[in-house]
């Protein structure tokens, strides 16, 4: 399931719902992304997440479908927030439920790696020097390439 | 054709969305970007560095050789930074 | 942190606590293991988890320490239950918090893989044919070996 | 020496825990297991297959050549199945 929303989410409730009543599920893997404040010269008071409505949902649905194609998942969930967020706030939740631990863990890792490079979101930070658009990290492209080689 | 701009590209171009009538000789993404660069200094500055520009046609990522036609939704934006 | 307990736990509350007030944390990875019932001839009414008090805590602390040695973690948590559990019940929670997504994800995967092969717990299942001790899986040894090669 | 048994090993041996006085000629884990096997058919059956037996001395996993001495806590159990 895909959700793109301004509101916060309740991680425990979302994870409970993912496997509710399905006793085939042996493991639930999840990743929660939070707004960081590295302090010092990099001090970030808040950030604003902009996205491309329509394409965001389309890309997230494609990423989720690809995960289900690669691993035996009973359920999955991607929630991504937009709007203004402060340090410590939740940005994203990715969760996967599978009969098999390895499938849940690998699919969760895959989903967050792909989401980072494919979902059309952009972060701008509020710093003492004004608004600053966050640059893409080459590490993210590298992390995604791990899943596009011959490994799966 | 509907054009969308996001993040700092939106700020530099000066608008989030516009409708343009595509000249008949513009047939692909590379041609569209060249045509936009010639529309004014804001466009030229925003689109100066192809290495930090991504293009989606009808909500799919495409390369410079991808065809464009009237009626398409074309979005132009920097590399994504979500998650 | 290590907890070995009979009682259930609240995943959302535990994950919240892990990064509470620490704005360096950019990601929290977690894995929740659940009691499965595969149905059919393998029908499991419940299972009982036995453990070796003292050694359990010692091994879990060693595993956690090793994760902190390998990855830049700000916090980690292992909760493992013992006693009688029914299908759908939570068995184990592993969670890691790090400034870096990759560190949190890798360390979480590492912790659950090592815990599976090193923490002295044993499962017996209640089946229609009576009590049955669960056999160790060679896949678990294989999963652990991934972390003992030259990969990290 | 304190001996602990877990899981089906406990069921087959017939007790969870016992104190034994170690004969002086028993100096390592392999010797201890042989000595235990000779104590009765329950022990012999429980300890018959070394491939499904794990031993911890003072709460650390050890191999058959590891030394044992009086005062040690020695646990004998099948491969673990937690998580």
XYZ file of N, CA, C and O in Angstrom, chain D:
332
model
N 30.969 -29.837 39.530
C 30.622 -29.212 38.243
C 29.106 -29.191 38.072
O 28.423 -30.158 38.404
N 28.628 -28.039 37.575
C 27.186 -27.905 37.352
C 26.886 -28.211 35.889
O 27.477 -27.599 34.992
N 25.995 -29.158 35.651
C 25.593 -29.503 34.278
C 24.167 -29.030 34.026
O 23.287 -29.228 34.866
N 23.974 -28.409 32.859
C 22.631 -27.947 32.471
C 22.258 -28.591 31.143
O 23.101 -28.725 30.256
N 20.983 -28.966 31.010
C 20.501 -29.554 29.749
C 19.293 -28.744 29.277
O 18.457 -28.336 30.090
N 19.204 -28.536 27.963
C 18.078 -27.762 27.428
C 17.379 -28.491 26.292
O 17.964 -29.357 25.638
N 16.119 -28.068 26.052
C 15.303 -28.558 24.934
C 15.180 -30.089 24.981
O 15.039 -30.650 26.071
N 15.250 -30.778 23.825
C 15.007 -32.219 23.851
C 16.111 -32.986 24.574
O 15.911 -34.106 25.016
N 17.289 -32.354 24.708
C 18.347 -33.006 25.487
C 17.941 -33.126 26.956
O 18.182 -34.153 27.597
N 17.298 -32.081 27.474
C 16.790 -32.120 28.834
C 15.761 -33.244 28.987
O 15.795 -34.030 29.947
N 14.843 -33.326 27.990
C 13.795 -34.354 28.071
C 14.411 -35.758 28.047
O 13.990 -36.641 28.802
N 15.411 -35.986 27.208
C 15.985 -37.322 27.086
C 16.864 -37.690 28.279
O 16.852 -38.820 28.756
N 17.633 -36.713 28.751
C 18.474 -36.977 29.931
C 17.578 -37.182 31.152
O 17.871 -37.997 32.028
N 16.491 -36.427 31.190
C 15.543 -36.605 32.296
C 15.692 -35.603 33.416
O 15.004 -35.671 34.417
N 16.599 -34.635 33.245
C 16.672 -33.559 34.239
C 17.218 -32.296 33.586
O 17.836 -32.352 32.522
N 16.968 -31.162 34.225
C 17.392 -29.879 33.661
C 18.773 -29.496 34.170
O 19.497 -28.756 33.508
N 19.127 -30.010 35.320
C 20.326 -29.501 35.993
C 20.800 -30.544 36.998
O 19.977 -31.185 37.665
N 22.103 -30.733 37.081
C 22.632 -31.631 38.119
C 24.040 -31.202 38.495
O 24.749 -30.561 37.724
N 24.435 -31.577 39.707
C 25.809 -31.356 40.164
C 26.547 -32.681 40.079
O 26.026 -33.706 40.537
N 27.697 -32.690 39.438
C 28.474 -33.935 39.368
C 29.890 -33.674 39.874
O 30.410 -32.559 39.754
N 30.477 -34.719 40.457
C 31.890 -34.646 40.846
C 32.684 -35.241 39.693
O 32.509 -36.398 39.330
N 33.502 -34.434 39.069
C 34.208 -34.843 37.854
C 35.382 -35.755 38.212
O 36.236 -35.399 39.036
N 35.460 -36.986 37.612
C 36.652 -37.817 37.837
C 37.890 -37.063 37.357
O 37.820 -36.332 36.357
N 39.005 -37.247 38.023
C 40.199 -36.445 37.702
C 40.718 -36.662 36.281
O 41.387 -35.789 35.732
N 40.423 -37.837 35.691
C 40.941 -38.086 34.340
C 40.090 -37.439 33.235
O 40.408 -37.541 32.054
N 38.991 -36.763 33.589
C 38.161 -36.060 32.593
C 38.643 -34.612 32.525
O 38.478 -33.844 33.466
N 39.253 -34.249 31.396
C 39.879 -32.924 31.326
C 39.332 -32.035 30.213
O 39.631 -30.846 30.173
N 38.558 -32.649 29.281
C 38.009 -31.791 28.224
C 36.559 -32.180 27.911
O 36.015 -33.148 28.458
N 35.939 -31.390 27.029
C 34.519 -31.555 26.709
C 34.255 -32.937 26.116
O 33.283 -33.609 26.487
N 35.123 -33.395 25.202
C 34.926 -34.707 24.582
C 34.922 -35.801 25.648
O 34.081 -36.712 25.632
N 35.863 -35.702 26.588
C 35.947 -36.680 27.669
C 34.703 -36.636 28.552
O 34.172 -37.671 28.964
N 34.239 -35.435 28.839
C 33.036 -35.272 29.656
C 31.833 -35.942 28.989
O 31.059 -36.665 29.640
N 31.675 -35.722 27.657
C 30.532 -36.312 26.946
C 30.608 -37.838 26.953
O 29.596 -38.520 27.166
N 31.814 -38.381 26.752
C 31.984 -39.844 26.805
C 31.601 -40.374 28.191
O 30.920 -41.386 28.321
N 32.076 -39.687 29.205
C 31.785 -40.100 30.587
C 30.266 -40.071 30.853
O 29.712 -40.997 31.448
N 29.616 -39.035 30.345
C 28.161 -38.924 30.547
C 27.419 -40.049 29.816
O 26.476 -40.631 30.343
N 27.857 -40.350 28.587
C 27.200 -41.409 27.805
C 27.199 -42.741 28.557
O 26.280 -43.538 28.417
N 28.262 -42.952 29.345
C 28.404 -44.224 30.066
C 27.553 -44.262 31.334
O 27.493 -45.283 32.008
N 26.882 -43.138 31.647
C 26.132 -43.085 32.911
C 24.771 -43.757 32.828
O 24.104 -43.942 33.836
N 24.286 -44.075 31.620
C 22.972 -44.727 31.522
C 22.396 -44.567 30.134
O 22.902 -43.773 29.323
N 21.354 -45.348 29.832
C 20.782 -45.345 28.486
C 20.149 -43.990 28.104
O 20.202 -43.596 26.933
N 19.591 -43.268 29.066
C 19.026 -41.940 28.777
C 20.115 -40.994 28.275
O 19.965 -40.314 27.256
N 21.241 -40.970 28.981
C 22.377 -40.136 28.559
C 22.914 -40.584 27.198
O 23.190 -39.772 26.311
N 23.071 -41.906 27.063
C 23.640 -42.438 25.821
C 22.770 -42.039 24.622
O 23.271 -41.616 23.578
N 21.439 -42.144 24.792
C 20.523 -41.785 23.703
C 20.580 -40.279 23.431
O 20.649 -39.841 22.282
N 20.579 -39.494 24.490
C 20.550 -38.035 24.335
C 21.818 -37.538 23.638
O 21.759 -36.607 22.828
N 22.946 -38.162 23.938
C 24.236 -37.644 23.465
C 24.796 -38.445 22.285
O 25.945 -38.277 21.904
N 23.938 -39.296 21.680
C 24.413 -40.220 20.643
C 24.969 -39.506 19.413
O 25.988 -39.912 18.856
N 24.308 -38.443 18.977
C 24.677 -37.802 17.708
C 25.393 -36.465 17.952
O 24.749 -35.445 18.177
N 26.716 -36.453 17.863
C 27.470 -35.224 18.160
C 27.099 -34.052 17.239
O 27.298 -32.896 17.604
N 26.559 -34.378 16.050
C 26.267 -33.280 15.105
C 25.111 -32.403 15.583
O 24.929 -31.289 15.087
N 24.319 -32.878 16.528
C 23.205 -32.048 17.018
C 23.397 -31.674 18.485
O 22.440 -31.395 19.201
N 24.651 -31.667 18.912
C 24.950 -31.298 20.296
C 25.858 -30.075 20.321
O 26.867 -30.037 19.602
N 25.463 -29.096 21.114
C 26.317 -27.925 21.325
C 26.659 -27.859 22.799
O 25.842 -28.249 23.643
N 27.858 -27.355 23.097
C 28.293 -27.276 24.492
C 28.766 -25.853 24.793
O 29.457 -25.234 23.979
N 28.334 -25.337 25.943
C 28.835 -24.050 26.423
C 29.483 -24.269 27.782
O 28.908 -24.935 28.645
N 30.690 -23.756 27.941
C 31.353 -23.789 29.239
C 31.383 -22.365 29.777
O 31.856 -21.450 29.094
N 30.821 -22.194 30.959
C 30.708 -20.866 31.567
C 30.099 -19.856 30.584
O 30.561 -18.735 30.432
N 29.053 -20.361 29.891
C 28.224 -19.518 29.018
C 28.912 -19.035 27.751
O 28.497 -18.032 27.159
N 29.957 -19.742 27.331
C 30.539 -19.504 26.003
C 30.560 -20.805 25.209
O 30.888 -21.853 25.765
N 30.245 -20.708 23.914
C 30.314 -21.891 23.057
C 31.750 -22.394 23.008
O 32.690 -21.590 22.884
N 31.912 -23.709 23.081
C 33.264 -24.292 23.011
C 33.231 -25.540 22.142
O 32.160 -26.104 21.866
N 34.386 -25.978 21.711
C 34.539 -27.205 20.936
C 34.907 -28.371 21.839
O 35.136 -28.185 23.044
N 35.025 -29.594 21.244
C 35.254 -30.808 22.032
C 36.597 -30.820 22.768
O 36.738 -31.502 23.778
N 37.542 -30.031 22.270
C 38.881 -30.047 22.873
C 39.007 -29.049 24.041
O 40.048 -28.963 24.686
N 37.937 -28.308 24.301
C 38.010 -27.276 25.351
C 38.131 -27.910 26.742
O 37.459 -28.886 27.047
N 38.970 -27.332 27.569
C 39.198 -27.866 28.920
C 37.954 -27.697 29.796
O 37.214 -26.718 29.660
N 37.724 -28.668 30.670
C 36.696 -28.522 31.714
C 37.336 -28.840 33.058
O 38.247 -29.666 33.156
N 36.857 -28.161 34.089
C 37.358 -28.441 35.445
C 36.215 -28.262 36.436
O 35.184 -27.640 36.112
N 36.399 -28.827 37.599
C 35.376 -28.701 38.639
C 35.114 -27.217 38.908
O 36.025 -26.404 38.859
N 33.855 -26.891 39.143
C 33.503 -25.495 39.349
C 32.950 -24.849 38.086
O 32.297 -23.818 38.141
N 33.200 -25.473 36.918
C 32.646 -24.948 35.659
C 31.130 -25.140 35.614
O 30.585 -26.077 36.191
N 30.469 -24.240 34.855
C 29.064 -24.453 34.497
C 29.056 -24.921 33.046
O 29.475 -24.180 32.157
N 28.650 -26.180 32.837
C 28.680 -26.753 31.482
C 27.238 -27.011 31.035
O 26.488 -27.727 31.705
N 26.867 -26.382 29.900
C 25.516 -26.565 29.372
C 25.593 -27.368 28.085
O 26.473 -27.149 27.252
N 24.652 -28.318 27.935
C 24.619 -29.185 26.762
C 23.236 -29.045 26.140
O 22.222 -29.175 26.843
N 23.200 -28.761 24.854
C 21.900 -28.476 24.235
C 21.959 -28.652 22.726
O 23.052 -28.679 22.140
N 20.811 -28.756 22.055
C 20.806 -28.846 20.592
C 21.069 -27.475 19.962
O 21.060 -26.464 20.662
N 21.311 -27.431 18.639
C 21.472 -26.143 17.954
C 20.283 -25.228 18.266
O 19.157 -25.696 18.369
N 20.577 -23.943 18.400
C 19.541 -23.006 18.865
C 18.542 -22.688 17.753
O 18.854 -22.783 16.562
N 17.320 -22.337 18.172
C 16.234 -22.075 17.206
C 15.392 -20.869 17.631
O 14.176 -20.873 17.506
N 16.056 -19.830 18.138
C 15.313 -18.638 18.549
C 15.053 -17.700 17.385
O 15.214 -18.067 16.228
N 14.676 -16.477 17.735
C 14.464 -15.426 16.722
C 13.118 -15.520 16.068
O 12.375 -16.444 16.292
